[in-house]
XYZ file of N, CA and C in Angstrom:
843
model
N 213.704 -27.169 -13.377
C 212.978 -27.861 -14.366
C 211.811 -28.164 -14.646
N 210.926 -27.820 -13.340
C 209.698 -27.353 -14.301
C 209.276 -26.613 -14.736
N 209.872 -25.106 -14.597
C 209.692 -23.970 -15.020
C 209.937 -23.910 -16.525
N 210.923 -24.932 -16.652
C 211.472 -25.370 -18.360
C 210.190 -26.013 -18.963
N 209.882 -27.067 -18.438
C 208.931 -27.683 -18.927
C 207.576 -26.847 -18.780
N 206.925 -26.242 -18.030
C 205.970 -25.194 -18.372
C 206.383 -24.010 -19.674
N 207.208 -24.053 -19.514
C 207.648 -22.688 -20.834
C 207.800 -24.013 -21.873
N 207.720 -24.716 -22.067
C 207.701 -25.670 -23.631
C 206.269 -25.807 -23.876
N 205.605 -26.160 -22.965
C 204.118 -26.392 -23.058
C 203.825 -25.347 -23.407
N 203.844 -24.156 -22.755
C 203.187 -22.987 -23.550
C 203.353 -22.443 -25.183
N 205.151 -22.861 -25.052
C 205.252 -22.467 -26.288
C 204.676 -23.658 -27.949
N 204.574 -25.006 -27.085
C 203.727 -25.563 -28.118
C 202.075 -25.075 -28.345
N 201.329 -24.433 -27.251
C 200.204 -24.298 -27.661
C 200.126 -23.067 -28.136
N 201.095 -21.711 -28.017
C 201.374 -21.243 -28.853
C 201.678 -21.491 -30.530
N 202.177 -22.081 -30.516
C 202.701 -22.728 -32.249
C 201.414 -22.974 -32.738
N 200.685 -24.373 -31.568
C 199.727 -24.859 -32.292
C 198.480 -23.706 -33.082
N 198.471 -22.941 -31.702
C 197.386 -21.496 -32.317
C 197.762 -20.797 -33.409
N 199.167 -20.650 -33.815
C 199.370 -20.020 -34.555
C 199.312 -20.761 -36.291
N 199.325 -21.615 -36.150
C 199.442 -23.117 -37.178
C 198.088 -23.183 -37.795
N 197.003 -23.290 -36.372
C 195.312 -22.916 -36.491
C 195.426 -21.574 -37.124
N 195.576 -20.674 -36.897
C 195.229 -19.698 -37.233
C 195.659 -19.599 -38.919
N 196.839 -19.996 -39.183
C 197.814 -19.927 -40.626
C 196.499 -20.508 -41.752
N 196.142 -21.640 -40.631
C 195.291 -22.325 -41.836
C 193.579 -22.228 -41.967
N 193.606 -21.234 -41.106
C 192.266 -20.815 -41.361
C 192.008 -20.259 -42.712
N 191.133 -20.495 -43.319
C 190.489 -20.083 -44.881
C 190.046 -18.182 -44.486
N 190.889 -17.547 -45.172
C 190.404 -16.057 -45.751
C 189.751 -15.778 -46.424
N 188.148 -15.713 -46.263
C 187.656 -15.739 -46.979
C 186.745 -13.863 -47.195
N 187.101 -13.163 -48.543
C 186.309 -12.173 -48.737
C 185.146 -12.183 -49.653
N 183.790 -11.566 -49.174
C 182.861 -11.407 -49.963
C 182.504 -9.854 -50.292
N 182.569 -10.162 -51.467
C 182.025 -8.636 -52.241
C 180.523 -8.894 -53.026
N 179.805 -8.035 -53.024
C 178.465 -8.164 -53.996
C 177.492 -6.981 -53.666
N 176.407 -7.564 -54.332
C 175.003 -6.371 -54.157
C 174.372 -7.422 -53.185
N 173.005 -6.562 -53.145
C 172.138 -7.182 -52.291
C 171.614 -8.613 -52.396
N 171.951 -9.371 -53.822
C 171.880 -10.668 -53.682
C 172.498 -11.729 -52.832
N 173.534 -10.824 -52.368
C 174.742 -11.414 -51.467
C 174.383 -11.200 -50.299
N 173.877 -9.514 -49.834
C 174.127 -9.172 -48.748
C 173.005 -9.715 -47.546
N 172.013 -9.383 -48.559
C 170.530 -10.404 -47.704
C 169.636 -9.523 -46.993
N 169.201 -8.460 -47.402
C 168.664 -7.139 -46.962
C 167.170 -7.830 -46.404
N 167.109 -7.165 -45.049
C 165.801 -7.685 -44.379
C 166.054 -8.889 -43.488
N 167.007 -9.858 -43.816
C 167.046 -11.429 -43.446
C 167.559 -10.956 -41.939
N 167.299 -11.141 -41.027
C 167.365 -11.589 -39.640
C 169.157 -12.153 -39.501
N 169.358 -11.572 -38.604
C 169.749 -10.544 -38.453
C 170.586 -9.663 -39.076
N 170.237 -7.930 -38.999
C 170.832 -7.305 -39.660
C 172.006 -6.528 -39.300
N 173.185 -6.598 -40.102
C 174.274 -5.604 -39.519
C 174.364 -4.560 -39.375
N 175.065 -3.665 -37.859
C 174.568 -2.489 -37.088
C 174.952 -1.743 -38.686
N 175.590 -2.050 -39.817
C 175.814 -1.123 -40.582
C 174.657 -0.825 -41.479
N 173.516 -0.368 -41.036
C 172.335 -0.635 -41.527
C 172.002 -0.060 -42.800
N 172.641 0.941 -43.499
C 172.988 1.093 -45.014
C 172.909 0.302 -45.777
N 173.775 -0.984 -44.898
C 174.179 -1.719 -46.757
C 173.150 -2.818 -46.386
N 171.929 -2.779 -45.324
C 170.795 -3.812 -45.553
C 171.747 -5.595 -45.691
N 172.469 -5.625 -45.132
C 173.458 -6.893 -44.947
C 172.701 -8.106 -43.412
N 172.718 -9.015 -43.902
C 172.293 -9.586 -42.799
C 173.769 -10.525 -41.618
N 173.816 -10.259 -41.201
C 175.185 -10.374 -40.450
C 175.100 -11.770 -39.886
N 174.454 -13.437 -40.037
C 174.563 -14.274 -39.817
C 173.534 -15.139 -40.814
N 173.238 -14.686 -41.888
C 171.792 -15.642 -42.560
C 171.826 -15.463 -44.050
N 172.873 -14.781 -44.828
C 173.417 -14.407 -45.983
C 174.372 -15.426 -46.490
N 174.182 -15.576 -47.339
C 175.318 -16.801 -47.940
C 176.473 -16.194 -48.415
N 177.234 -15.567 -47.930
C 178.781 -15.608 -47.553
C 178.797 -16.152 -45.908
N 177.927 -15.774 -45.018
C 177.930 -16.139 -43.450
C 177.757 -17.965 -43.586
N 176.689 -18.195 -44.757
C 176.856 -19.495 -44.327
C 177.582 -20.211 -44.753
N 178.275 -19.737 -45.759
C 179.380 -20.451 -46.554
C 180.546 -21.005 -45.766
N 181.057 -19.319 -44.773
C 181.999 -19.350 -44.048
C 181.963 -20.305 -42.812
N 180.606 -20.496 -42.464
C 180.696 -21.243 -41.178
C 180.849 -23.081 -41.935
N 180.206 -23.489 -43.067
C 180.526 -24.491 -43.384
C 182.266 -24.638 -43.894
N 182.813 -23.929 -44.076
C 184.093 -23.636 -44.619
C 184.888 -23.589 -43.209
N 184.400 -23.136 -42.231
C 185.417 -22.999 -41.068
C 186.111 -21.824 -41.163
N 185.748 -20.754 -42.325
C 186.567 -19.937 -42.670
C 186.601 -18.504 -42.028
N 187.531 -17.404 -41.737
C 187.421 -16.498 -41.877
C 186.646 -15.568 -42.566
N 185.650 -14.443 -42.081
C 184.870 -13.883 -43.139
C 185.196 -12.562 -43.378
N 185.184 -11.533 -44.148
C 184.986 -10.287 -44.338
C 183.952 -9.858 -45.247
N 182.730 -9.639 -44.963
C 181.910 -9.838 -45.581
C 181.638 -8.104 -46.192
N 182.231 -7.669 -46.763
C 181.357 -6.103 -47.263
C 180.595 -6.165 -48.317
N 180.207 -6.818 -48.761
C 178.401 -6.624 -49.418
C 178.070 -6.117 -48.993
N 177.019 -5.588 -50.202
C 176.177 -3.925 -49.545
C 174.833 -4.270 -50.196
N 173.767 -3.642 -50.624
C 172.521 -3.615 -50.722
C 172.810 -2.213 -51.666
N 172.518 -2.584 -53.078
C 172.498 -1.457 -54.084
C 173.797 -1.079 -54.634
N 174.982 -1.699 -54.241
C 176.156 -2.111 -55.040
C 176.006 -1.927 -56.499
N 176.729 -1.170 -56.998
C 177.440 -1.423 -58.709
C 178.723 -1.839 -58.729
N 179.305 -2.373 -59.681
C 180.506 -2.400 -60.045
C 181.276 -1.638 -59.323
N 181.075 -0.434 -59.977
C 181.651 1.155 -59.543
C 182.245 1.203 -58.008
N 181.043 0.083 -57.057
C 181.192 0.464 -55.874
C 182.419 -0.606 -55.337
N 183.058 -1.015 -56.285
C 184.084 -1.794 -55.699
C 185.271 -1.034 -55.520
N 185.864 -0.131 -56.102
C 186.853 0.470 -56.448
C 186.424 2.197 -55.273
N 185.127 2.583 -55.912
C 184.429 3.972 -54.923
C 183.553 3.705 -53.903
N 183.775 4.791 -53.542
C 182.607 5.025 -52.008
C 180.945 5.191 -52.281
N 180.204 3.586 -52.218
C 179.111 3.324 -52.117
C 178.248 4.398 -51.207
N 177.120 5.321 -51.722
C 176.376 6.308 -50.974
C 177.559 7.489 -50.274
N 178.686 7.700 -50.496
C 179.542 8.508 -50.727
C 180.646 8.359 -49.464
N 179.896 7.393 -48.592
C 180.551 7.121 -47.122
C 181.065 5.336 -47.326
N 180.686 4.425 -47.683
C 181.300 2.928 -47.574
C 182.502 3.077 -48.111
N 183.351 2.406 -47.550
C 184.585 1.940 -48.201
C 184.305 1.392 -49.413
N 185.405 1.394 -50.048
C 185.766 0.465 -51.371
C 185.415 -0.961 -51.059
N 184.880 -1.480 -51.687
C 184.881 -3.272 -51.299
C 186.187 -3.633 -51.637
N 186.920 -3.162 -52.620
C 188.428 -3.895 -53.166
C 189.123 -3.908 -51.915
N 188.961 -2.551 -50.805
C 189.636 -2.489 -49.665
C 189.831 -3.888 -48.916
N 188.963 -4.719 -49.004
C 188.850 -5.861 -47.847
C 189.771 -6.575 -48.703
N 190.536 -6.829 -49.525
C 191.274 -7.975 -50.474
C 192.495 -7.771 -49.800
N 192.934 -8.820 -49.569
C 194.985 -8.865 -49.518
C 195.686 -9.977 -50.074
N 197.072 -9.471 -50.136
C 197.576 -10.303 -50.706
C 197.211 -12.232 -50.026
N 196.943 -12.178 -48.831
C 196.842 -13.462 -47.962
C 195.679 -13.834 -48.328
N 194.249 -13.215 -49.537
C 193.075 -13.396 -49.194
C 193.222 -14.674 -49.759
N 192.498 -15.894 -49.439
C 192.267 -17.440 -49.907
C 191.154 -17.648 -50.619
N 190.062 -16.497 -50.487
C 188.775 -17.124 -51.125
C 188.444 -15.785 -51.674
N 187.507 -15.898 -52.504
C 186.571 -14.342 -52.604
C 185.317 -15.021 -53.694
N 184.280 -14.399 -53.195
C 182.916 -14.872 -54.108
C 182.450 -13.511 -54.892
N 181.900 -13.256 -55.425
C 181.559 -12.093 -56.158
C 180.163 -12.263 -56.724
N 178.923 -11.367 -56.497
C 177.778 -11.186 -56.694
C 177.586 -9.676 -56.970
N 177.255 -9.437 -58.397
C 177.468 -8.384 -59.086
C 176.812 -8.039 -60.386
N 176.254 -6.576 -60.441
C 175.583 -6.639 -62.369
C 174.210 -6.371 -62.147
N 173.580 -6.622 -61.089
C 172.217 -6.478 -61.214
C 171.757 -4.804 -61.130
N 172.086 -4.258 -60.274
C 171.944 -2.746 -60.048
C 172.647 -2.139 -61.220
N 173.667 -2.947 -61.829
C 174.167 -1.935 -62.719
C 173.612 -1.996 -64.098
N 172.554 -3.056 -64.154
C 171.501 -2.846 -65.384
C 169.988 -2.776 -64.956
N 170.021 -2.508 -63.697
C 168.823 -1.802 -63.365
C 167.723 -3.138 -63.543
N 167.977 -4.400 -62.996
C 167.093 -5.630 -62.932
C 165.689 -5.322 -62.361
N 165.728 -5.192 -60.957
C 164.756 -4.576 -60.225
C 163.717 -3.547 -60.600
N 164.371 -2.336 -61.096
C 163.668 -1.502 -61.860
C 162.878 -2.125 -62.905
N 163.493 -3.108 -63.634
C 162.965 -3.250 -64.907
C 161.900 -4.618 -64.323
N 161.857 -5.361 -63.153
C 160.794 -6.165 -62.775
C 159.530 -5.091 -62.491
N 159.956 -4.063 -61.328
C 158.981 -3.564 -61.171
C 158.222 -2.684 -62.442
N 158.537 -2.597 -63.120
C 158.169 -2.307 -64.588
C 157.249 -3.313 -65.235
N 157.324 -4.195 -64.891
C 156.623 -5.187 -65.367
C 155.387 -5.618 -64.791
N 154.783 -5.053 -63.898
C 153.815 -5.459 -63.045
C 152.312 -4.713 -63.909
N 151.414 -5.966 -63.912
C 150.080 -5.768 -64.356
C 149.229 -6.117 -63.346
N 148.737 -5.384 -62.726
C 147.098 -5.807 -61.593
C 146.255 -6.717 -62.906
N 146.250 -6.047 -63.781
C 144.706 -6.713 -64.850
C 145.708 -7.482 -65.780
N 145.049 -8.576 -66.388
C 145.557 -9.765 -67.672
C 145.423 -8.969 -68.534
N 146.253 -9.651 -69.846
C 146.545 -8.889 -70.993
C 144.791 -8.836 -71.162
N 144.660 -7.820 -72.349
C 145.065 -7.023 -72.630
C 145.518 -5.778 -71.899
N 144.808 -5.717 -70.991
C 144.256 -4.494 -69.805
C 145.719 -4.154 -69.260
N 146.787 -3.210 -69.616
C 147.861 -3.051 -69.574
C 148.985 -2.720 -70.814
N 150.291 -3.066 -70.457
C 151.166 -2.598 -71.038
C 152.503 -3.961 -70.903
N 153.001 -4.459 -71.975
C 153.758 -5.233 -71.866
C 155.634 -4.788 -71.453
N 155.874 -4.810 -70.749
C 157.343 -4.670 -70.653
C 158.641 -5.193 -71.381
N 157.941 -6.406 -71.876
C 158.945 -7.157 -73.218
C 159.016 -6.020 -74.696
N 157.400 -5.808 -74.706
C 157.514 -5.104 -75.606
C 157.727 -3.908 -75.871
N 157.688 -2.850 -74.314
C 158.360 -1.618 -74.108
C 159.743 -1.617 -74.368
N 160.426 -2.726 -73.908
C 161.691 -3.021 -73.574
C 162.673 -3.022 -74.738
N 162.147 -3.966 -75.784
C 162.646 -4.410 -76.840
C 162.011 -3.579 -77.938
N 161.576 -2.519 -78.121
C 160.954 -1.782 -79.182
C 162.304 -1.436 -79.533
N 162.866 -1.526 -80.987
C 163.916 -0.959 -81.465
C 165.504 -1.544 -81.015
N 165.079 -2.372 -80.023
C 166.379 -3.016 -79.561
C 165.985 -3.472 -78.323
N 166.273 -4.744 -77.912
C 166.562 -5.349 -76.157
C 167.255 -4.144 -75.940
N 166.716 -3.304 -74.644
C 167.678 -2.432 -73.638
C 168.530 -3.162 -72.974
N 167.674 -3.933 -72.445
C 168.211 -4.579 -70.566
C 169.800 -5.277 -71.575
N 169.419 -6.070 -72.534
C 170.592 -6.970 -73.317
C 171.469 -6.100 -73.593
N 171.572 -4.649 -74.183
C 172.647 -3.872 -74.662
C 172.953 -3.368 -72.987
N 172.599 -2.921 -71.936
C 173.177 -2.450 -70.766
C 174.018 -3.932 -70.269
N 173.284 -4.941 -70.536
C 174.551 -6.050 -70.239
C 175.820 -6.287 -71.219
N 175.599 -5.994 -72.071
C 176.820 -5.877 -72.911
C 177.441 -4.825 -72.820
N 177.217 -3.562 -72.160
C 178.166 -2.436 -72.026
C 178.982 -2.847 -70.548
N 178.018 -3.575 -69.613
C 178.900 -3.952 -68.491
C 179.751 -4.926 -68.473
N 179.360 -5.654 -69.500
C 180.900 -7.200 -69.479
C 181.926 -6.541 -69.202
N 182.537 -5.438 -70.231
C 184.060 -5.308 -69.948
C 184.428 -4.836 -68.750
N 183.017 -3.858 -68.364
C 183.965 -3.072 -66.858
C 184.218 -4.677 -65.761
N 182.875 -5.677 -65.744
C 182.949 -6.636 -65.070
C 184.020 -7.430 -64.935
N 184.390 -7.558 -66.465
C 185.975 -8.348 -66.534
C 187.024 -7.489 -66.260
N 187.062 -6.370 -65.865
C 188.328 -5.502 -65.604
C 188.025 -5.227 -64.056
N 186.938 -5.755 -63.319
C 187.100 -5.580 -61.907
C 187.389 -7.000 -61.410
N 187.141 -8.581 -62.075
C 187.892 -9.301 -62.357
C 189.199 -9.254 -61.993
N 189.907 -8.621 -63.289
C 191.310 -8.322 -63.220
C 191.848 -7.528 -62.059
N 191.155 -7.179 -61.512
C 191.644 -6.247 -60.345
C 191.337 -7.119 -59.067
N 190.752 -7.777 -58.749
C 190.335 -8.711 -57.866
C 191.792 -10.032 -57.672
N 191.626 -10.436 -58.842
C 193.055 -11.300 -58.993
C 194.352 -10.508 -59.108
N 194.834 -9.185 -58.832
C 195.895 -8.261 -59.040
C 195.834 -8.118 -57.177
N 194.878 -7.375 -56.845
C 195.102 -7.573 -54.974
C 194.739 -8.649 -54.555
N 194.572 -9.969 -54.807
C 194.376 -10.835 -54.151
C 195.010 -12.333 -55.318
N 196.098 -12.206 -55.121
C 197.003 -13.015 -56.935
C 196.454 -14.424 -55.871
N 196.508 -14.977 -54.935
C 196.734 -16.223 -54.640
C 195.204 -17.059 -54.320
N 194.095 -16.265 -54.416
C 192.952 -16.337 -53.711
C 191.971 -16.861 -55.204
N 191.275 -18.265 -54.634
C 189.718 -18.615 -55.120
C 188.838 -17.619 -55.510
N 188.587 -17.460 -56.552
C 187.867 -16.423 -56.957
C 186.416 -17.368 -57.731
N 184.990 -16.874 -56.930
C 184.100 -17.682 -57.246
C 183.095 -16.288 -57.513
N 182.388 -16.490 -58.970
C 181.564 -15.322 -59.416
C 180.046 -16.273 -59.387
N 179.418 -15.401 -58.766
C 177.740 -16.422 -58.512
C 177.184 -15.504 -59.522
N 176.211 -16.497 -60.152
C 175.166 -15.702 -61.371
C 173.734 -15.216 -59.833
N 173.129 -15.162 -60.816
C 171.475 -14.847 -60.092
C 170.764 -16.203 -60.024
N 169.696 -15.949 -59.418
C 168.727 -17.026 -59.323
C 167.479 -17.226 -60.254
N 166.739 -18.096 -60.175
C 166.054 -18.315 -60.712
C 164.590 -17.896 -60.279
N 164.099 -16.268 -60.511
C 162.948 -15.776 -59.976
C 161.719 -16.438 -60.231
N 161.302 -16.840 -61.860
C 159.902 -16.868 -62.028
C 159.880 -17.771 -63.044
N 159.236 -18.510 -63.168
C 159.341 -19.833 -63.694
C 158.850 -19.632 -65.250
N 159.267 -20.419 -66.444
C 158.736 -20.852 -67.508
C 157.291 -20.329 -67.935
N 156.380 -19.227 -68.156
C 155.495 -18.532 -68.332
C 154.887 -18.014 -67.174
N 155.596 -17.717 -65.808
C 155.378 -17.054 -64.975
C 154.355 -17.706 -64.238
N 153.141 -17.190 -63.592
C 152.271 -17.711 -62.476
C 151.089 -16.656 -62.081
N 150.917 -15.786 -63.137
C 149.635 -14.908 -62.982
C 148.488 -15.769 -62.527
N 147.739 -15.016 -61.850
C 148.032 -13.468 -60.890
C 149.072 -13.406 -59.850
N 149.313 -14.922 -59.115
C 150.204 -15.275 -57.986
C 151.116 -14.044 -57.842
N 152.080 -13.941 -59.327
C 152.979 -13.183 -59.363
C 152.444 -12.274 -60.311
N 152.129 -10.816 -60.440
C 151.309 -9.943 -61.367
C 151.913 -9.682 -62.729
N 152.672 -10.483 -63.529
C 153.221 -10.307 -64.512
C 152.891 -11.106 -65.412
N 152.649 -10.638 -66.460
C 152.100 -11.133 -67.954
C 153.503 -12.223 -68.151
N 152.709 -13.490 -68.777
C 153.614 -14.769 -69.475
C 154.966 -14.322 -69.939
N 154.456 -13.770 -71.158
C 155.595 -13.263 -71.919
C 156.391 -12.186 -71.586
N 156.069 -11.320 -70.366
C 157.081 -10.688 -69.842
C 158.186 -11.187 -68.443
N 157.017 -12.394 -67.999
C 158.026 -13.353 -66.929
C 159.069 -14.063 -67.710
N 158.916 -14.133 -69.003
C 159.787 -15.191 -69.838
C 160.962 -13.996 -70.053
N 160.501 -12.870 -70.363
C 161.482 -12.070 -70.808
C 162.405 -11.839 -69.168
N 162.032 -11.297 -68.256
C 162.688 -10.819 -67.140
C 163.494 -12.105 -66.771
N 162.993 -13.293 -66.915
C 163.999 -14.181 -66.364
C 164.926 -14.744 -67.243
N 165.082 -14.421 -69.039
C 165.551 -14.460 -69.528
C 166.614 -13.228 -69.590
N 166.416 -11.898 -69.252
C 167.177 -10.810 -68.582
C 168.403 -11.216 -67.396
N 167.604 -12.227 -66.968
C 168.639 -12.681 -65.828
C 169.682 -13.591 -65.969
N 169.026 -14.507 -66.810
C 169.720 -15.308 -67.260
C 170.579 -15.082 -68.277
N 170.731 -13.995 -69.041
C 171.576 -13.441 -69.867
C 173.092 -12.497 -69.063
N 172.467 -12.041 -67.973
C 173.636 -11.276 -67.286
C 174.176 -12.215 -66.597
N 173.634 -13.244 -66.283
C 174.613 -14.822 -65.560
C 175.664 -15.173 -66.120
N 175.275 -15.199 -67.668
C 175.744 -16.455 -68.583
C 176.941 -15.291 -68.725
N 176.659 -13.942 -68.644
C 177.868 -12.856 -69.540
C 178.970 -13.232 -67.879
N 178.260 -12.894 -66.910
C 179.412 -12.922 -65.844
C 180.355 -14.070 -65.586
N 179.619 -15.764 -66.285
C 179.899 -16.767 -66.099
C 181.169 -16.293 -67.413
N 180.553 -16.112 -68.285
C 182.085 -16.098 -68.881
C 183.366 -14.943 -69.154
N 182.940 -13.582 -68.539
C 183.954 -13.005 -67.874
C 184.847 -13.677 -67.141
N 184.087 -14.660 -66.147
C 185.064 -15.376 -65.262
C 185.498 -16.491 -65.793
N 185.269 -17.422 -67.050
C 185.852 -18.150 -67.176
C 187.371 -18.173 -68.011
N 187.291 -16.434 -68.950
C 188.344 -16.170 -69.673
C 189.351 -15.654 -68.678
N 189.089 -15.666 -67.067
C 190.402 -15.498 -66.442
C 190.390 -16.324 -65.006
N 190.002 -17.380 -65.875
C 190.472 -18.881 -64.687
C 189.761 -18.437 -63.423
N 188.671 -18.061 -62.941
C 187.646 -18.255 -62.025
C 186.511 -18.793 -62.072
N 185.985 -19.555 -61.186
C 184.988 -20.124 -60.861
C 183.508 -19.876 -61.058
N 182.769 -20.325 -62.091
C 181.283 -20.082 -61.591
C 180.254 -20.647 -61.199
N 179.550 -20.535 -60.361
C 178.490 -20.643 -59.332
C 177.358 -20.399 -59.868
N 176.667 -21.513 -60.349
C 175.051 -21.561 -60.946
C 174.249 -21.517 -59.698
N 173.169 -20.274 -59.738
C 172.332 -20.329 -58.176
C 170.950 -20.600 -59.056
N 170.887 -20.211 -60.285
C 169.711 -20.666 -60.962
C 169.471 -22.072 -61.170
N 170.402 -22.903 -61.003
C 169.985 -24.346 -60.816
C 169.536 -24.762 -60.052
N 170.234 -24.152 -58.524
C 169.884 -24.765 -57.388
C 168.166 -24.131 -56.843
N 168.012 -22.723 -57.868
C 166.719 -22.517 -57.289
C 165.367 -22.738 -58.385
N 165.372 -24.012 -58.798
C 164.826 -24.314 -59.899
C 163.704 -25.059 -59.041
N 162.685 -24.408 -59.244
C 161.249 -24.884 -58.052
C 160.730 -24.216 -57.133
N 161.962 -23.412 -56.991
C 162.194 -22.874 -55.521
C 162.051 -21.102 -55.622
N 161.150 -20.798 -57.122
C 161.154 -19.247 -57.309
C 159.999 -18.728 -56.592
N 159.462 -17.329 -57.313
C 158.403 -16.718 -56.432
C 157.543 -17.168 -57.060
N 157.262 -18.206 -57.572
C 155.835 -18.905 -57.913
C 155.703 -20.171 -57.205
N 156.318 -20.712 -56.403
C 156.609 -21.421 -55.678
C 155.303 -21.670 -54.267
N 155.434 -22.710 -53.296
C 154.496 -22.456 -52.322
C 155.674 -21.476 -51.561
N 154.770 -20.865 -50.781
C 155.881 -20.096 -49.994
C 156.707 -20.744 -48.963
N 156.387 -22.233 -48.687
C 157.423 -22.609 -47.529
C 158.616 -23.329 -48.288
N 158.346 -23.246 -50.016
C 159.229 -23.535 -50.424
C 160.376 -22.446 -51.347
N 159.599 -21.657 -51.443
C 160.316 -20.310 -52.437
C 161.758 -19.877 -51.883
N 162.967 -19.967 -52.222
C 164.009 -19.483 -52.132
C 164.271 -18.032 -51.937
N 163.151 -17.454 -53.304
C 163.373 -15.907 -53.514
C 161.637 -15.403 -53.276
N 162.062 -14.534 -53.040
C 160.443 -13.784 -52.501
C 159.937 -12.958 -53.831
N 158.766 -12.910 -53.743
C 157.921 -12.198 -54.710
C 157.816 -10.758 -54.551
N 156.637 -10.483 -55.213
C 156.484 -8.609 -55.103
C 156.162 -8.613 -53.795
N 155.262 -9.077 -53.091
C 155.238 -9.143 -51.717
C 155.689 -10.397 -50.933
N 156.462 -10.031 -50.112
C 157.395 -11.234 -49.693
C 156.482 -12.045 -48.445
N 157.159 -13.158 -48.591
C 155.905 -14.019 -47.271
C 157.078 -14.676 -46.133
N 158.211 -14.185 -46.218
C 159.392 -14.519 -45.022
C 159.812 -13.326 -44.721
N 160.490 -12.849 -43.731
C 161.149 -11.264 -43.417
C 162.545 -11.721 -44.545
N 162.209 -10.821 -45.578
C 163.357 -10.834 -46.700
C 162.706 -9.631 -47.511
N 163.674 -8.996 -48.147
C 162.851 -8.193 -48.982
C 162.434 -8.809 -50.499
N 161.274 -7.712 -50.871
C 160.998 -8.925 -52.203
C 161.814 -8.519 -53.410
N 161.740 -9.430 -54.056
C 162.150 -10.079 -55.378
C 164.235 -10.271 -54.967
N 164.461 -10.769 -53.318
C 165.907 -11.506 -53.185
C 165.453 -12.605 -52.510
N 166.587 -13.102 -52.397
C 166.648 -14.132 -51.716
C 166.194 -13.999 -50.347
N 165.344 -15.099 -50.159
C 165.239 -15.158 -48.294
C 166.406 -16.209 -47.778
N 166.126 -16.323 -46.423
C 166.989 -17.197 -44.929
C 167.216 -18.521 -45.877
N 166.011 -19.266 -46.492
C 165.744 -20.581 -47.360
C 167.195 -20.521 -48.230
N 166.299 -19.525 -48.914
C 167.476 -19.351 -50.066
C 168.969 -19.314 -49.982
N 168.777 -18.156 -48.879
C 170.886 -18.312 -48.864
C 171.209 -19.684 -48.240
N 170.368 -20.430 -47.254
C 171.158 -21.485 -46.943
C 171.473 -22.117 -48.290
N 171.053 -22.533 -49.183
C 170.948 -23.335 -50.315
C 171.866 -22.744 -50.923
N 172.500 -21.624 -51.179
C 173.176 -20.498 -52.104
C 174.459 -20.707 -51.298
N 174.579 -20.840 -49.889
C 175.334 -20.603 -49.107
C 176.607 -22.143 -49.354
N 175.751 -23.219 -49.576
C 175.779 -24.597 -48.918
C 176.522 -24.893 -50.394
N 175.840 -24.230 -51.949
C 176.452 -24.377 -52.910
C 178.013 -23.905 -52.981
N 178.073 -22.805 -52.607
C 179.271 -21.704 -52.830
C 180.774 -22.485 -51.864
N 180.008 -22.870 -50.690
C 181.040 -23.697 -50.309
C 181.393 -24.906 -50.617
N 180.721 -25.360 -51.382
C 181.003 -26.727 -52.488
C 182.144 -26.505 -53.394
N 181.289 -25.302 -53.937
C 182.146 -24.950 -54.897
C 183.716 -24.754 -54.529
N 183.968 -24.027 -53.587
C 185.217 -23.720 -52.628
C 185.822 -24.397 -52.550
N 185.395 -25.572 -52.391
C 186.243 -27.059 -51.588
C 186.969 -27.798 -53.229
N 185.939 -27.642 -54.189
C 186.266 -28.492 -55.531
C 187.811 -27.465 -56.197
N 187.483 -26.383 -56.100
C 188.363 -25.568 -57.102
C 189.752 -24.827 -56.605
N 190.713 -25.247 -57.374
C 192.232 -25.166 -57.311
C 192.070 -22.804 -57.181
N 193.204 -22.506 -55.905
C 193.550 -21.361 -55.713
C 193.792 -20.541 -57.752
N 193.504 -19.191 -57.541
C 193.743 -19.061 -59.206
C 195.364 -18.553 -59.275
N 196.010 -18.847 -58.106
C 197.668 -18.869 -58.230
C 198.291 -19.289 -58.849
N 197.266 -20.980 -58.348
C 198.147 -22.310 -58.454
C 198.314 -22.535 -60.226
């Protein structure tokens, strides 16, 4: 009799464990360095992706959601790397998606249109007029960055279609990029002229708006990280920054979110995940 009772208890425990596992949110994070968190402690042993193992926004969101996370974000990723092998050996990010995936977050596009390179091309160590305006150079004969964003839009739309095909029941969250620099900039704290600062952030905003439009066409949810980081840009006091400038003041990559920014972004993503319904609903 005691053996039968013992077996019944074991069966109940196993059933409870299985139910708990089934109820655990299966979360896949796709994207580039703005999601991966290059140099933020601690770094994943797969050092080629420069991905934080516990303090990037997917990790923060997963903890808040009590989710099981598969984080395949990788610094330097472009939209092509969702389907292809980044650096020739990193598995395609799409491979992490399954029919049972419950939640997907996506941050991509900055490398496709060369935003970091554009920002580095806007550095002027001396005030105007001793130098060259990147806005003047990049908009002569048409806005080169805007053209690159327009070219990227259908590629990103196709990527969202593929994510939905591979994970048909998942909630899909598309994040924009942050507010890197405030209107008019803050020369010489960040050595970028005012008109160039406005051009740079305008280009970031255009990329985010384009991602939002493609997401909304497909019923995905857009998560606005620019609004979250207003007042926490590279011009803010170091203690208040969510994004690092050309010379980081915390352990993080230049022109990328730091740990404080990732904490704020992760909380925002978690709240968005709790609000939206699965895309297959």
